[in-house]
Amino acid sequence: MSDSGLDVQDVPEEWKVLSSTEHFRGRVITAVTDAVLMQDEEVVNRDYAVHPGSVAVVALDEQDRVLMIRQYRHAVRRMLWELPAGLRDMEGEPLHVGAARELAEEAGYRAETWHTLIDAFTSPGMTDERTRIFLARGLSPIPDGELDFVHRHEEVDMPVVWIPLSDAVRRALAGMIHNSQAVAGILAAYAASADAFASLRPADAPEA
């Protein structure tokens, strides 16, 4: 049953937590169990990972091609095609500045024009991670002498390719691209291109 009177917009809500237990604290995530009081007065345990959050970039060139990188992801045992992305791990750093840093470090590009594309919770049933995906245009390569970032671990030998946005959409819908930021960013950029990105929020738009 639907109710047309409901406003389809996410809003903050916090149910009462009777206790919270930390099981593990790693470099990025912390594993926690909360005892949460449900609306029917039952208390249930909810396990989740506390995460600092992330940013990602749909970098689109003048030919409507999107920049993608390939990276090994051990948890899923796959090489995934992804957007340049990274953690919100620099205290006080504006999100669009962090996204620009990731675009430079992972792909070697800078952009003149930035917009907020979408905000999302990556997997709200198991983590509080929130991501902001940006649209970057007016791209130019950064000269080698200006880059001082050293690729390590999974980022070693990480290829950069340009793929037409429409082809990226087709590949996402065909199940050929799996990374959630990539799928969401690609589809959002394609939808936003209908009005030449005029409806997008500014890069420094506040998070709701």
XYZ file of C-alpha atoms in Angstrom:
208
model
C 0.000 0.000 0.000
C 1.312 3.441 -0.894
C 0.589 6.822 0.656
C 0.947 9.735 -1.739
C 0.990 12.056 1.265
C 4.413 10.806 2.369
C 7.392 12.999 1.516
C 9.977 10.790 -0.188
C 13.028 12.332 1.417
C 15.443 10.777 3.903
C 15.410 12.396 7.340
C 17.569 11.988 10.470
C 16.252 9.535 13.053
C 17.897 7.859 16.027
C 16.308 5.051 18.013
C 17.431 4.502 21.579
C 20.654 2.531 22.046
C 20.718 0.691 25.389
C 24.322 -0.496 25.062
C 27.156 -0.444 22.571
C 30.035 -2.926 22.317
C 33.186 -2.398 20.269
C 34.640 -5.672 18.948
C 37.447 -4.551 16.683
C 39.240 -1.351 15.724
C 41.254 -1.377 12.509
C 43.021 1.191 10.362
C 39.780 2.183 8.611
C 36.768 0.538 10.248
C 35.543 -0.248 13.743
C 33.159 -3.177 14.299
C 30.351 -2.411 16.760
C 27.222 -4.076 18.141
C 24.427 -1.833 19.445
C 21.448 -3.038 21.469
C 18.623 -0.992 19.911
C 15.122 -0.478 21.289
C 12.637 -1.151 18.482
C 9.293 0.591 18.094
C 7.519 -2.505 19.415
C 9.676 -2.275 22.606
C 11.792 -5.305 21.673
C 15.553 -4.907 22.075
C 17.645 -6.304 19.220
C 21.347 -6.307 18.394
C 22.563 -4.516 15.301
C 26.121 -5.108 14.045
C 27.767 -2.485 11.847
C 31.076 -1.000 10.819
C 31.904 2.583 11.754
C 33.580 4.213 8.737
C 35.077 7.681 8.178
C 33.239 8.153 4.878
C 34.442 8.535 1.319
C 34.435 10.670 -1.800
C 34.499 9.707 -5.473
C 34.775 11.521 -8.792
C 33.022 11.129 -12.126
C 35.634 12.860 -14.294
C 34.043 13.664 -17.653
C 35.986 15.023 -20.624
C 34.861 17.104 -23.625
C 34.001 13.933 -25.547
C 31.638 12.728 -22.779
C 34.049 10.023 -21.724
C 34.359 9.040 -18.084
C 37.719 8.267 -16.481
C 37.901 4.873 -14.798
C 40.613 3.021 -12.933
C 40.999 -0.680 -12.149
C 41.883 -1.850 -8.655
C 42.070 -5.165 -6.802
C 39.520 -5.458 -3.970
C 40.403 -8.307 -1.674
C 37.059 -8.573 0.129
C 35.289 -9.534 -3.105
C 38.342 -11.186 -4.749
C 37.979 -9.175 -7.941
C 39.643 -6.575 -10.082
C 37.017 -3.820 -10.206
C 36.630 -0.881 -12.542
C 36.047 2.126 -10.329
C 35.992 5.906 -10.125
C 38.892 7.755 -8.511
C 37.908 7.688 -4.850
C 39.229 7.740 -1.319
C 38.576 8.105 2.368
C 37.584 11.221 4.239
C 40.718 10.896 6.306
C 42.039 14.476 6.345
C 40.445 16.296 9.269
C 38.827 19.575 8.254
C 39.399 19.030 4.535
C 36.411 20.116 2.395
C 34.968 17.156 0.551
C 35.531 18.590 -2.933
C 39.162 19.310 -2.036
C 39.593 15.697 -0.960
C 37.988 14.534 -4.196
C 40.371 16.726 -6.204
C 43.285 15.223 -4.296
C 42.105 11.689 -5.110
C 41.673 12.566 -8.796
C 45.222 13.902 -8.850
C 46.794 11.050 -6.901
C 45.002 8.123 -8.516
C 44.607 9.365 -12.083
C 46.978 12.314 -12.531
C 44.305 14.833 -13.563
C 42.954 18.141 -12.308
C 39.589 19.734 -13.093
C 38.363 23.298 -13.486
C 34.662 22.697 -12.788
C 33.220 20.756 -9.868
C 29.633 19.901 -8.910
C 28.046 17.650 -6.324
C 26.521 14.726 -8.199
C 24.977 12.535 -5.484
C 25.196 11.687 -1.788
C 24.686 8.086 -0.703
C 25.110 5.606 2.124
C 27.131 2.800 0.563
C 25.556 -0.086 2.528
C 23.358 1.247 5.370
C 22.454 -2.195 6.646
C 26.024 -2.853 7.727
C 27.991 0.424 7.841
C 27.526 4.141 8.504
C 29.795 4.995 5.561
C 28.493 7.890 3.536
C 29.927 8.887 0.205
C 29.701 12.031 -1.870
C 30.257 11.606 -5.585
C 31.327 14.652 -7.565
C 31.196 15.549 -11.241
C 34.483 17.019 -12.455
C 34.890 18.659 -15.868
C 37.422 20.841 -17.621
C 40.081 18.195 -17.149
C 43.795 18.465 -17.799
C 46.688 16.107 -17.025
C 49.034 17.083 -14.218
C 52.689 17.221 -15.318
C 54.789 14.428 -13.827
C 57.011 16.893 -12.011
C 54.063 18.228 -9.999
C 52.996 14.843 -8.640
C 54.675 13.619 -5.476
C 52.267 10.770 -4.674
C 53.750 7.254 -4.617
C 51.380 4.411 -5.522
C 51.594 1.492 -3.098
C 49.883 -1.852 -2.501
C 46.651 -2.193 -4.558
C 47.342 1.130 -6.299
C 50.518 -0.134 -7.986
C 49.987 -0.693 -11.737
C 46.469 0.766 -11.627
C 45.442 1.469 -15.248
C 43.473 4.548 -16.250
C 41.018 4.321 -19.158
C 38.507 6.651 -20.790
C 35.151 5.145 -21.710
C 32.145 6.874 -23.329
C 29.562 7.671 -20.652
C 26.824 5.912 -22.620
C 28.973 2.787 -22.873
C 29.695 2.936 -19.144
C 25.930 3.044 -18.511
C 25.439 0.017 -20.741
C 28.189 -1.886 -18.943
C 26.762 -0.997 -15.516
C 23.290 -2.214 -16.510
C 24.775 -5.368 -18.017
C 26.474 -6.287 -14.748
C 29.974 -5.645 -16.086
C 30.745 -2.872 -13.566
C 30.062 -3.697 -9.905
C 31.621 -1.022 -7.699
C 28.682 0.786 -6.078
C 30.218 4.269 -6.331
C 30.982 3.687 -9.994
C 27.505 2.387 -10.832
C 25.750 5.180 -8.930
C 28.037 7.896 -10.281
C 27.818 6.743 -13.883
C 24.017 6.474 -13.859
C 23.651 9.799 -12.030
C 25.952 11.594 -14.466
C 24.038 10.178 -17.418
C 20.724 11.309 -15.914
C 22.119 14.753 -15.049
C 23.388 15.232 -18.603
C 19.763 15.574 -19.774
C 19.792 19.259 -18.772
C 23.523 19.730 -19.348
C 24.102 19.348 -15.573
C 22.236 22.575 -14.791
C 20.317 20.993 -11.890
C 23.390 19.810 -9.979
C 24.306 21.283 -6.620
C 27.535 23.263 -6.138
C 30.638 21.378 -5.070
C 30.452 22.748 -1.525
C 26.742 21.985 -1.001
C 26.040 20.900 2.588
C 25.278 17.259 3.328
C 21.783 16.579 4.624
